[in-house]
Amino acid sequence: MKYKIINFQKHGDDRGMLVALEENKEIPFNIKRVYYMYDTVAGVRRGYHAHKKLQQILICIHGSCKIHLDDGFDTAEVVLDKQFQGLYVANNMWREMYDFSPDAVLMVLASEYYDESDYIRNYHEFLEYVRGEDLL
């Protein structure tokens, strides 16, 4: 499966904590887009898509959430609940974000600008794309 948890270096003292992120260092790609989700309604799942090219780092900078990952062959569930951890998600990986705590803020660093043609929003089409076969 094409994902991994990255523990970012954290710096702290009696003033508080700091995490610094730099592209092509802690982040394994050039950052072209940053967005975040917050005030997610209880019980709502987000995502339901994959990307053909785009790579992402997901960081729950406040609260917690869970991520369901699927590469078309295997699945995994990842809990994000530490501000100094990021989840690297490669391309061709179906993702769903869910079980957001009421105070959750999920920040996403993306390797590409928004491009609707990069999205695969239908799970059946995703399976055909990654498996390279017609499943009908």
Tab-separated table of C-alpha atoms in Angstrom:
chain	number	residue	atom	x	y	z
A	1	MET	CA	0.000	0.000	0.000
A	2	LYS	CA	1.239	3.484	-0.852
A	3	TYR	CA	0.920	5.379	2.420
A	4	LYS	CA	3.006	6.021	5.507
A	5	ILE	CA	2.897	7.919	8.771
A	6	ILE	CA	5.532	10.630	8.984
A	7	ASN	CA	6.591	11.876	12.428
A	8	PHE	CA	7.604	15.503	12.030
A	9	GLN	CA	10.300	16.968	14.216
A	10	LYS	CA	8.711	18.964	17.004
A	11	HIS	CA	10.387	21.708	18.979
A	12	GLY	CA	9.155	22.821	22.348
A	13	ASP	CA	9.986	24.624	25.522
A	14	ASP	CA	8.083	26.427	28.249
A	15	ARG	CA	6.496	28.680	25.587
A	16	GLY	CA	4.813	25.808	23.705
A	17	MET	CA	5.359	23.584	20.678
A	18	LEU	CA	6.337	24.236	17.067
A	19	VAL	CA	6.459	21.985	14.002
A	20	ALA	CA	8.090	23.301	10.818
A	21	LEU	CA	7.420	21.679	7.437
A	22	GLU	CA	9.488	22.231	4.299
A	23	GLU	CA	8.774	20.908	0.847
A	24	ASN	CA	11.144	18.211	-0.391
A	25	LYS	CA	12.365	17.708	3.185
A	26	GLU	CA	9.663	16.661	5.653
A	27	ILE	CA	7.152	16.863	2.795
A	28	PRO	CA	8.316	14.557	-0.040
A	29	PHE	CA	7.038	16.794	-2.861
A	30	ASN	CA	6.595	20.432	-3.908
A	31	ILE	CA	3.555	21.879	-2.154
A	32	LYS	CA	1.190	23.459	-4.685
A	33	ARG	CA	-1.992	23.599	-2.625
A	34	VAL	CA	-2.996	23.714	1.046
A	35	TYR	CA	-6.530	23.362	2.341
A	36	TYR	CA	-8.209	22.340	5.576
A	37	MET	CA	-11.519	20.982	6.853
A	38	TYR	CA	-13.196	21.946	10.104
A	39	ASP	CA	-16.666	21.954	11.695
A	40	THR	CA	-17.343	18.610	10.012
A	41	VAL	CA	-20.827	17.418	10.924
A	42	ALA	CA	-20.933	14.348	13.204
A	43	GLY	CA	-21.314	11.107	11.288
A	44	VAL	CA	-20.247	12.601	7.936
A	45	ARG	CA	-17.607	10.899	5.778
A	46	ARG	CA	-15.533	13.082	3.447
A	47	GLY	CA	-13.404	12.204	0.457
A	48	TYR	CA	-14.823	9.283	-1.521
A	49	HIS	CA	-12.254	9.692	-4.283
A	50	ALA	CA	-8.773	8.902	-5.528
A	51	HIS	CA	-6.269	10.901	-7.559
A	52	LYS	CA	-4.426	9.758	-10.673
A	53	LYS	CA	-1.383	11.983	-10.087
A	54	LEU	CA	-1.728	14.020	-6.887
A	55	GLN	CA	0.048	13.083	-3.648
A	56	GLN	CA	-1.017	14.395	-0.252
A	57	ILE	CA	0.037	14.784	3.354
A	58	LEU	CA	-2.910	14.841	5.788
A	59	ILE	CA	-2.310	16.388	9.225
A	60	CYS	CA	-4.972	16.624	11.901
A	61	ILE	CA	-3.689	19.844	13.458
A	62	HIS	CA	-6.437	19.824	16.089
A	63	GLY	CA	-8.621	17.020	17.402
A	64	SER	CA	-8.720	13.665	15.645
A	65	CYS	CA	-10.146	11.798	12.677
A	66	LYS	CA	-9.795	8.482	10.905
A	67	ILE	CA	-8.761	7.801	7.330
A	68	HIS	CA	-9.865	4.782	5.292
A	69	LEU	CA	-7.375	3.935	2.529
A	70	ASP	CA	-7.818	1.482	-0.342
A	71	ASP	CA	-5.351	0.777	-3.159
A	72	GLY	CA	-7.751	-1.523	-5.023
A	73	PHE	CA	-6.307	-4.631	-3.430
A	74	ASP	CA	-5.831	-3.901	0.286
A	75	THR	CA	-7.398	-1.504	2.771
A	76	ALA	CA	-6.148	0.222	5.914
A	77	GLU	CA	-7.593	2.430	8.636
A	78	VAL	CA	-5.377	5.176	10.080
A	79	VAL	CA	-6.087	7.356	13.111
A	80	LEU	CA	-4.749	10.904	12.978
A	81	ASP	CA	-4.660	12.393	16.473
A	82	LYS	CA	-1.177	13.871	16.880
A	83	GLN	CA	-0.337	17.339	15.555
A	84	PHE	CA	3.238	16.262	14.806
A	85	GLN	CA	2.231	13.345	12.553
A	86	GLY	CA	1.266	13.420	8.919
A	87	LEU	CA	-0.190	10.732	6.714
A	88	TYR	CA	1.447	10.524	3.294
A	89	VAL	CA	-1.042	9.274	0.685
A	90	ALA	CA	0.287	8.447	-2.771
A	91	ASN	CA	-1.661	8.720	-5.999
A	92	ASN	CA	-4.069	5.940	-7.037
A	93	MET	CA	-5.311	5.540	-3.476
A	94	TRP	CA	-9.009	5.757	-2.561
A	95	ARG	CA	-9.520	7.775	0.613
A	96	GLU	CA	-12.360	8.505	2.989
A	97	MET	CA	-12.062	10.692	6.082
A	98	TYR	CA	-14.468	10.051	8.958
A	99	ASP	CA	-15.096	9.998	12.706
A	100	PHE	CA	-14.019	13.623	13.117
A	101	SER	CA	-13.898	14.847	16.704
A	102	PRO	CA	-16.038	17.994	17.196
A	103	ASP	CA	-12.875	20.145	17.335
A	104	ALA	CA	-11.053	18.472	14.427
A	105	VAL	CA	-9.114	20.519	11.889
A	106	LEU	CA	-7.668	18.374	9.093
A	107	MET	CA	-5.058	20.165	6.978
A	108	VAL	CA	-4.025	18.741	3.602
A	109	LEU	CA	-0.822	19.531	1.693
A	110	ALA	CA	-1.129	18.642	-1.995
A	111	SER	CA	1.469	18.112	-4.701
A	112	GLU	CA	-0.708	19.554	-7.477
A	113	TYR	CA	-3.082	22.428	-8.073
A	114	TYR	CA	-6.775	21.569	-8.148
A	115	ASP	CA	-7.587	19.690	-11.357
A	116	GLU	CA	-10.959	17.954	-11.596
A	117	SER	CA	-9.637	15.616	-14.325
A	118	ASP	CA	-7.198	14.128	-11.766
A	119	TYR	CA	-10.056	12.864	-9.579
A	120	ILE	CA	-11.624	9.418	-9.721
A	121	ARG	CA	-14.926	9.851	-7.902
A	122	ASN	CA	-16.569	6.515	-8.669
A	123	TYR	CA	-15.261	3.540	-6.681
A	124	HIS	CA	-15.995	1.007	-9.453
A	125	GLU	CA	-14.096	3.172	-11.976
A	126	PHE	CA	-11.249	3.466	-9.459
A	127	LEU	CA	-10.986	-0.327	-9.194
A	128	GLU	CA	-10.925	-0.671	-12.983
A	129	TYR	CA	-8.278	2.072	-13.222
A	130	VAL	CA	-5.874	0.603	-10.658
A	131	ARG	CA	-6.420	-3.035	-11.605
A	132	GLY	CA	-6.220	-2.317	-15.318
A	133	GLU	CA	-9.209	-4.489	-16.144
A	134	ASP	CA	-12.880	-4.151	-16.947
A	135	LEU	CA	-14.794	-5.388	-13.915
A	136	LEU	CA	-18.211	-5.621	-15.587
